[in-house]
């Protein structure tokens, strides 16, 4: 694996665990272009963790192939393969007898980095995930579940791998910390352009984070694979429609910011709002305040247009 991001191709992958009547994954084909933030979402037991574990060969596939940048994972040694992959597992999985700092430095140490560079990188990562530098000398059992989860994230990022696999990494976090970590991982993704495969069963998290979402149904069947907007606009089947829930329209509006949509010409009147506000929040403001319009302002505070409820509704047609 070279470069900053890797393309991943699932080519007709099936996996059946011994003693199970139905497959965990059934003929999964999925191309994740290099640099994509891909979210795997679906109900419990849908095969999400199985799909991640197949990529780094923690389990073996029965049928089909997985290729990273064109090379079959079966042609790489598991050790070489995993060095290029940061993995955040669902149950955190820190080494209990190693300090936080040693946990984070695991892969850099394997790669033979000098101690000073590992220390520097560890401190940088602790800051990124919102922990204290002094936490480096503590042991995992001295941290809360959410803090441990953040150490797991820091460990996965440590050697700057081209591919990150994240299995419900924010599951144990309170909503505020979770939102902060979501922003952080999006920002990291924008800045360093890695390929990320991120598992969640939370459709809102999927919509907020993903460039693309793969929805896995019962028995590891791929129900739909598309951008969040396309899935919300046009769910492939009743299963997907039920999974994404009732308020599809509002969720679509939450994906767009006022600065990115066509607005009505500036006509004066109504309170002013910034162009970074989502259309969904603008709709909330219109409804809660009983306003008939809002003036949208650009960077310098100058009006760039107007939004009304009717106009917000019309945006859903495009
Ligand atoms: N080691 C195993 N042995 C036997 N069956 C397994 C094993 N691991 C997973 N399974 C089964 O395979 C199916 C898919 O499991 P998987 O862990 O991939 O689901 P998941 O989508 O990650 O679910 P969750 O959202 O609950 O984490 C489930 O039916 C599960 O019971
Ligand atoms: Mg799982």
Short mmCIF file of C-alpha atoms and ligand atoms in Angstrom, two decimals:
data_model
loop_
_atom_site.label_atom_id
_atom_site.label_comp_id
_atom_site.label_asym_id
_atom_site.label_seq_id
_atom_site.Cartn_x
_atom_site.Cartn_y
_atom_site.Cartn_z
CA UNK A 1 0.00 0.00 0.00
CA UNK A 2 1.52 3.31 -1.03
CA UNK A 3 0.36 6.90 -1.01
CA UNK A 4 -2.03 8.50 1.38
CA UNK A 5 -5.17 6.56 0.55
CA UNK A 6 -6.09 3.12 -0.73
CA UNK A 7 -8.86 1.80 -2.97
CA UNK A 8 -10.72 -1.22 -1.59
CA UNK A 9 -12.70 -3.62 -3.70
CA UNK A 10 -14.97 -6.33 -2.31
CA UNK A 11 -15.46 -8.74 -5.17
CA UNK A 12 -18.37 -11.10 -4.59
CA UNK A 13 -17.33 -11.83 -1.01
CA UNK A 14 -19.17 -14.45 1.04
CA UNK A 15 -18.57 -15.56 4.59
CA UNK A 16 -20.37 -18.21 6.55
CA UNK A 17 -19.35 -18.98 10.12
CA UNK A 18 -19.18 -22.68 11.07
CA UNK A 19 -22.44 -23.95 12.49
CA UNK A 20 -24.52 -21.05 11.14
CA UNK A 21 -27.31 -21.75 8.70
CA UNK A 22 -27.28 -18.35 7.02
CA UNK A 23 -24.22 -16.50 5.72
CA UNK A 24 -22.83 -13.47 7.59
CA UNK A 25 -22.01 -11.92 4.20
CA UNK A 26 -23.57 -12.99 0.96
CA UNK A 27 -21.92 -12.08 -2.35
CA UNK A 28 -20.85 -8.60 -1.26
CA UNK A 29 -19.48 -6.49 -4.11
CA UNK A 30 -18.44 -2.97 -3.25
CA UNK A 31 -15.84 -0.58 -4.65
CA UNK A 32 -14.57 2.04 -2.23
CA UNK A 33 -12.50 4.58 -4.19
CA UNK A 34 -9.25 5.79 -2.62
CA UNK A 35 -9.86 8.64 -0.21
CA UNK A 36 -13.54 7.83 0.35
CA UNK A 37 -15.17 8.04 3.79
CA UNK A 38 -17.36 4.95 3.46
CA UNK A 39 -19.85 4.12 6.20
CA UNK A 40 -21.20 0.59 6.62
CA UNK A 41 -24.52 0.76 8.34
CA UNK A 42 -27.28 -1.70 9.11
CA UNK A 43 -29.06 -3.62 11.83
CA UNK A 44 -27.21 -5.70 14.41
CA UNK A 45 -25.97 -8.97 12.94
CA UNK A 46 -25.93 -7.59 9.40
CA UNK A 47 -22.28 -8.50 8.84
CA UNK A 48 -20.60 -5.09 9.35
CA UNK A 49 -17.89 -6.26 11.75
CA UNK A 50 -17.40 -9.36 9.62
CA UNK A 51 -16.74 -7.18 6.56
CA UNK A 52 -14.09 -5.16 8.43
CA UNK A 53 -12.36 -8.23 9.86
CA UNK A 54 -12.14 -9.77 6.41
CA UNK A 55 -10.23 -6.74 5.11
CA UNK A 56 -7.34 -7.17 7.54
CA UNK A 57 -7.59 -10.97 7.56
CA UNK A 58 -8.61 -11.37 11.18
CA UNK A 59 -11.01 -13.87 9.63
CA UNK A 60 -10.77 -15.63 6.28
CA UNK A 61 -13.18 -15.37 3.39
CA UNK A 62 -14.99 -18.35 1.92
CA UNK A 63 -15.61 -16.99 -1.55
CA UNK A 64 -14.61 -14.02 -3.65
CA UNK A 65 -11.71 -11.64 -3.13
CA UNK A 66 -10.82 -8.34 -1.50
CA UNK A 67 -8.29 -6.12 -3.26
CA UNK A 68 -6.45 -3.12 -1.86
CA UNK A 69 -5.06 -0.91 -4.61
CA UNK A 70 -5.45 -3.83 -6.99
CA UNK A 71 -3.59 -6.39 -4.85
CA UNK A 72 -5.51 -9.29 -3.37
CA UNK A 73 -5.24 -9.36 0.42
CA UNK A 74 -4.45 -13.07 0.01
CA UNK A 75 -1.21 -12.10 -1.75
CA UNK A 76 -0.01 -10.01 1.22
CA UNK A 77 1.27 -11.40 4.50
CA UNK A 78 -1.16 -10.57 7.33
CA UNK A 79 1.63 -8.65 9.10
CA UNK A 80 2.47 -6.47 6.08
CA UNK A 81 -1.24 -5.97 5.39
CA UNK A 82 -2.04 -4.82 8.95
CA UNK A 83 0.85 -2.37 9.09
CA UNK A 84 -0.92 -0.32 6.44
CA UNK A 85 -4.25 -0.45 8.25
CA UNK A 86 -5.38 1.41 11.36
CA UNK A 87 -8.08 -0.63 13.09
CA UNK A 88 -10.42 0.58 15.83
CA UNK A 89 -12.26 -2.47 17.11
CA UNK A 90 -15.77 -2.53 18.51
CA UNK A 91 -14.68 -3.59 22.01
CA UNK A 92 -11.76 -1.11 22.19
CA UNK A 93 -9.09 -3.81 22.76
CA UNK A 94 -6.27 -1.87 24.40
CA UNK A 95 -3.36 -3.80 25.89
CA UNK A 96 -4.18 -3.66 29.63
CA UNK A 97 -0.57 -3.97 30.87
CA UNK A 98 0.71 -1.23 28.61
CA UNK A 99 0.33 2.47 29.36
CA UNK A 100 -1.79 4.68 27.16
CA UNK A 101 1.40 6.00 25.54
CA UNK A 102 2.70 2.49 24.85
CA UNK A 103 -0.65 1.49 23.42
CA UNK A 104 -0.66 4.46 21.03
CA UNK A 105 2.94 3.81 20.02
CA UNK A 106 2.42 0.12 19.19
CA UNK A 107 2.65 0.33 15.40
CA UNK A 108 5.30 3.10 15.23
CA UNK A 109 7.44 0.92 17.51
CA UNK A 110 6.94 -2.07 15.21
CA UNK A 111 8.00 0.17 12.34
CA UNK A 112 11.19 1.08 14.21
CA UNK A 113 10.53 4.79 14.78
CA UNK A 114 12.99 6.50 17.19
CA UNK A 115 11.62 6.94 20.72
CA UNK A 116 11.55 10.74 20.50
CA UNK A 117 9.44 10.66 17.35
CA UNK A 118 7.01 8.18 18.93
CA UNK A 119 6.68 10.40 22.02
CA UNK A 120 6.04 13.48 19.91
CA UNK A 121 3.44 11.69 17.78
CA UNK A 122 1.75 10.27 20.90
CA UNK A 123 1.40 13.73 22.43
CA UNK A 124 0.04 15.11 19.17
CA UNK A 125 -2.55 12.32 18.98
CA UNK A 126 -3.63 12.68 22.60
CA UNK A 127 -4.44 16.30 21.84
CA UNK A 128 -6.27 15.41 18.64
CA UNK A 129 -8.59 12.95 20.42
CA UNK A 130 -9.16 15.36 23.31
CA UNK A 131 -7.14 13.65 26.04
CA UNK A 132 -4.50 15.06 28.32
CA UNK A 133 -0.80 14.63 27.50
CA UNK A 134 -0.33 13.37 31.06
CA UNK A 135 -2.68 10.49 30.26
CA UNK A 136 0.19 8.86 28.34
CA UNK A 137 1.55 7.32 31.55
CA UNK A 138 -1.79 6.00 32.81
CA UNK A 139 -3.09 2.47 32.29
CA UNK A 140 -6.29 1.69 30.36
CA UNK A 141 -8.17 0.56 33.51
CA UNK A 142 -7.61 4.04 34.97
CA UNK A 143 -9.68 5.58 32.14
CA UNK A 144 -13.41 5.70 31.45
CA UNK A 145 -14.88 3.64 28.61
CA UNK A 146 -15.15 6.68 26.35
CA UNK A 147 -11.58 7.75 27.10
CA UNK A 148 -10.36 4.24 26.28
CA UNK A 149 -12.21 4.41 23.02
CA UNK A 150 -10.35 7.62 22.18
CA UNK A 151 -7.02 5.95 22.98
CA UNK A 152 -8.07 3.21 20.54
CA UNK A 153 -8.64 5.87 17.88
CA UNK A 154 -5.27 7.51 18.59
CA UNK A 155 -3.56 4.12 18.33
CA UNK A 156 -5.17 3.47 14.95
CA UNK A 157 -4.03 6.85 13.62
CA UNK A 158 -0.50 6.58 15.02
CA UNK A 159 1.51 5.51 11.98
CA UNK A 160 -0.65 7.51 9.56
CA UNK A 161 -1.94 4.44 7.67
CA UNK A 162 -3.53 4.85 4.22
CA UNK A 163 -6.54 2.85 5.37
CA UNK A 164 -8.55 3.17 8.57
CA UNK A 165 -11.12 0.59 9.66
CA UNK A 166 -13.34 1.83 12.46
CA UNK A 167 -15.92 -0.39 14.13
CA UNK A 168 -18.42 1.75 16.06
CA UNK A 169 -15.59 3.89 17.44
CA UNK A 170 -17.88 6.42 19.09
CA UNK A 171 -20.42 4.00 20.56
CA UNK A 172 -19.44 4.61 24.21
CA UNK A 173 -19.30 8.41 24.04
CA UNK A 174 -21.80 10.93 25.39
CA UNK A 175 -23.50 13.04 22.68
CA UNK A 176 -21.26 16.08 23.11
CA UNK A 177 -17.95 14.19 23.05
CA UNK A 178 -19.32 12.10 20.24
CA UNK A 179 -20.16 15.16 18.13
CA UNK A 180 -16.68 16.53 18.80
CA UNK A 181 -15.04 13.26 17.72
CA UNK A 182 -17.25 13.12 14.62
CA UNK A 183 -16.10 16.62 13.63
CA UNK A 184 -12.53 15.62 14.35
CA UNK A 185 -12.58 12.50 12.20
CA UNK A 186 -14.25 14.40 9.33
CA UNK A 187 -11.61 17.10 9.60
CA UNK A 188 -8.80 14.52 9.68
CA UNK A 189 -10.30 12.85 6.66
CA UNK A 190 -10.49 16.12 4.74
CA UNK A 191 -6.93 17.03 5.64
CA UNK A 192 -5.10 13.77 5.14
CA UNK A 193 -7.43 12.14 2.63
CA UNK A 194 -7.32 8.58 3.92
CA UNK A 195 -9.71 5.85 2.94
CA UNK A 196 -11.94 5.21 5.93
CA UNK A 197 -14.35 2.31 6.37
CA UNK A 198 -16.49 3.23 9.34
CA UNK A 199 -19.12 0.98 10.90
CA UNK A 200 -22.11 2.25 12.80
CA UNK A 201 -25.74 1.25 13.31
CA UNK A 202 -26.70 4.90 13.73
CA UNK A 203 -28.12 6.23 10.48
CA UNK A 204 -27.66 9.86 11.58
CA UNK A 205 -23.97 9.25 12.18
CA UNK A 206 -23.74 7.58 8.78
CA UNK A 207 -25.42 10.51 7.03
CA UNK A 208 -23.27 13.05 8.79
CA UNK A 209 -19.93 11.33 8.20
CA UNK A 210 -20.14 9.36 4.98
CA UNK A 211 -19.21 10.36 1.45
CA UNK A 212 -20.89 7.08 0.66
CA UNK A 213 -23.07 4.77 2.70
CA UNK A 214 -23.37 1.00 2.24
CA UNK A 215 -26.51 -0.37 3.88
CA UNK A 216 -26.21 -4.04 4.82
CA UNK A 217 -29.41 -5.95 5.51
CA UNK A 218 -30.03 -9.29 7.18
CA UNK A 219 -27.70 -12.04 6.04
CA UNK A 220 -25.08 -9.61 4.80
CA UNK A 221 -27.03 -8.54 1.74
CA UNK A 222 -26.01 -5.15 0.30
CA UNK A 223 -29.28 -3.23 0.19
CA UNK A 224 -27.96 0.08 -1.19
CA UNK A 225 -24.63 1.81 -1.79
CA UNK A 226 -24.70 5.49 -2.64
CA UNK A 227 -24.19 9.03 -1.37
CA UNK A 228 -26.24 10.04 1.70
CA UNK A 229 -28.27 12.46 -0.41
CA UNK A 230 -29.10 9.86 -3.07
CA UNK A 231 -30.13 7.29 -0.44
CA UNK A 232 -32.35 9.79 1.35
CA UNK A 233 -33.85 11.00 -1.93
CA UNK A 234 -34.49 7.55 -3.33
CA UNK A 235 -34.25 4.54 -0.97
CA UNK A 236 -33.73 1.35 -3.00
CA UNK A 237 -36.38 -0.73 -1.25
CA UNK A 238 -38.78 -0.80 1.71
CA UNK A 239 -36.05 -2.16 4.01
CA UNK A 240 -33.82 0.87 3.32
CA UNK A 241 -36.78 3.25 3.61
CA UNK A 242 -37.68 1.78 7.01
CA UNK A 243 -34.07 1.86 8.14
CA UNK A 244 -33.55 5.53 7.36
CA UNK A 245 -36.82 6.46 9.03
CA UNK A 246 -39.64 8.90 8.57
CA UNK A 247 -37.92 12.25 8.40
CA UNK A 248 -35.97 11.73 5.21
CA UNK A 249 -36.78 15.20 3.93
CA UNK A 250 -35.41 16.97 7.00
CA UNK A 251 -32.35 14.76 6.99
CA UNK A 252 -31.63 15.72 3.39
CA UNK A 253 -31.96 19.39 4.27
CA UNK A 254 -29.49 18.87 7.11
CA UNK A 255 -26.87 17.82 4.54
CA UNK A 256 -26.93 21.19 2.79
CA UNK A 257 -25.72 24.56 3.90
CA UNK A 258 -27.33 27.81 2.85
CA UNK A 259 -24.13 28.87 1.10
CA UNK A 260 -24.25 25.77 -1.14
CA UNK A 261 -27.82 25.94 -2.44
CA UNK A 262 -29.49 28.31 -4.88
CA UNK A 263 -31.21 31.04 -2.85
CA UNK A 264 -33.95 33.49 -3.73
CA UNK A 265 -32.65 36.98 -4.62
CA UNK A 266 -32.07 39.21 -1.58
CA UNK A 267 -35.35 40.94 -0.86
CA UNK A 268 -34.80 42.40 2.62
CA UNK A 269 -36.76 41.52 5.75
CA UNK A 270 -36.49 38.68 8.27
CA UNK A 271 -33.58 38.00 10.61
CA UNK A 272 -30.09 37.48 9.18
CA UNK A 273 -28.39 34.09 9.28
CA UNK A 274 -24.91 32.98 8.17
CA UNK A 275 -24.36 30.92 5.03
CA UNK A 276 -22.86 28.04 7.06
CA UNK A 277 -26.27 27.30 8.64
CA UNK A 278 -27.87 24.09 7.33
CA UNK A 279 -31.10 24.37 5.42
CA UNK A 280 -32.70 22.19 8.09
CA UNK A 281 -31.75 24.66 10.82
CA UNK A 282 -33.04 27.51 8.68
CA UNK A 283 -36.37 25.70 8.39
CA UNK A 284 -36.45 25.24 12.18
CA UNK A 285 -35.82 28.94 12.66
CA UNK A 286 -38.53 29.91 10.17
CA UNK A 287 -41.03 27.65 11.94
CA UNK A 288 -40.08 28.45 15.53
CA UNK A 289 -39.85 32.18 14.98
CA UNK A 290 -42.89 32.38 12.71
CA UNK A 291 -40.81 34.31 10.14
CA UNK A 292 -41.80 34.35 6.49
CA UNK A 293 -38.19 34.73 5.32
CA UNK A 294 -34.56 34.84 6.46
CA UNK A 295 -31.80 36.95 4.96
CA UNK A 296 -28.69 34.88 4.29
CA UNK A 297 -25.41 36.71 4.73
CA UNK A 298 -21.98 35.87 3.35
CA UNK A 299 -18.53 36.09 4.95
CA UNK A 300 -18.42 39.87 5.21
CA UNK A 301 -21.97 40.04 6.58
CA UNK A 302 -23.34 41.20 3.24
CA UNK A 303 -26.69 39.71 2.16
CA UNK A 304 -26.34 37.00 -0.48
CA UNK A 305 -29.97 35.94 -0.75
CA UNK A 306 -33.23 35.02 0.91
CA UNK A 307 -34.75 31.74 2.05
CA UNK A 308 -38.42 30.96 2.68
CA UNK A 309 -40.21 27.74 3.68
CA UNK A 310 -41.56 27.28 0.16
CA UNK A 311 -38.09 27.71 -1.27
CA UNK A 312 -36.59 25.19 1.20
CA UNK A 313 -39.30 22.72 0.15
CA UNK A 314 -38.49 23.27 -3.51
CA UNK A 315 -34.83 22.36 -2.83
CA UNK A 316 -35.97 18.80 -2.16
CA UNK A 317 -37.10 18.47 -5.78
CA UNK A 318 -33.54 18.84 -7.06
N1 LIG B 1 -17.19 -15.91 15.47
C1 LIG B 1 -18.45 -16.14 15.06
N2 LIG B 1 -18.97 -17.37 15.02
C2 LIG B 1 -20.22 -17.61 14.58
N3 LIG B 1 -21.06 -16.64 14.14
C3 LIG B 1 -20.60 -15.38 14.15
C4 LIG B 1 -19.28 -15.05 14.62
N4 LIG B 1 -19.11 -13.71 14.51
C5 LIG B 1 -20.27 -13.24 14.01
N5 LIG B 1 -21.16 -14.23 13.78
C6 LIG B 1 -22.52 -14.07 13.22
O1 LIG B 1 -22.40 -13.47 11.95
C7 LIG B 1 -23.44 -12.49 11.75
C8 LIG B 1 -22.81 -11.15 11.44
O2 LIG B 1 -22.11 -10.70 12.59
P1 LIG B 1 -21.35 -9.32 12.65
O3 LIG B 1 -20.60 -9.29 13.92
O4 LIG B 1 -20.57 -9.16 11.39
O5 LIG B 1 -22.57 -8.30 12.66
P2 LIG B 1 -22.62 -6.72 12.87
O6 LIG B 1 -23.33 -6.17 11.69
O7 LIG B 1 -21.26 -6.20 13.14
O8 LIG B 1 -23.55 -6.55 14.16
P3 LIG B 1 -23.50 -5.48 15.40
O9 LIG B 1 -24.15 -4.23 14.88
O10 LIG B 1 -24.33 -6.15 16.44
O11 LIG B 1 -22.08 -5.29 15.80
C9 LIG B 1 -24.28 -12.52 13.01
O12 LIG B 1 -25.39 -13.33 12.79
C10 LIG B 1 -23.36 -13.14 14.06
O13 LIG B 1 -24.06 -13.83 15.04
MG1 LIG B 2 -20.37 -5.32 14.82
#
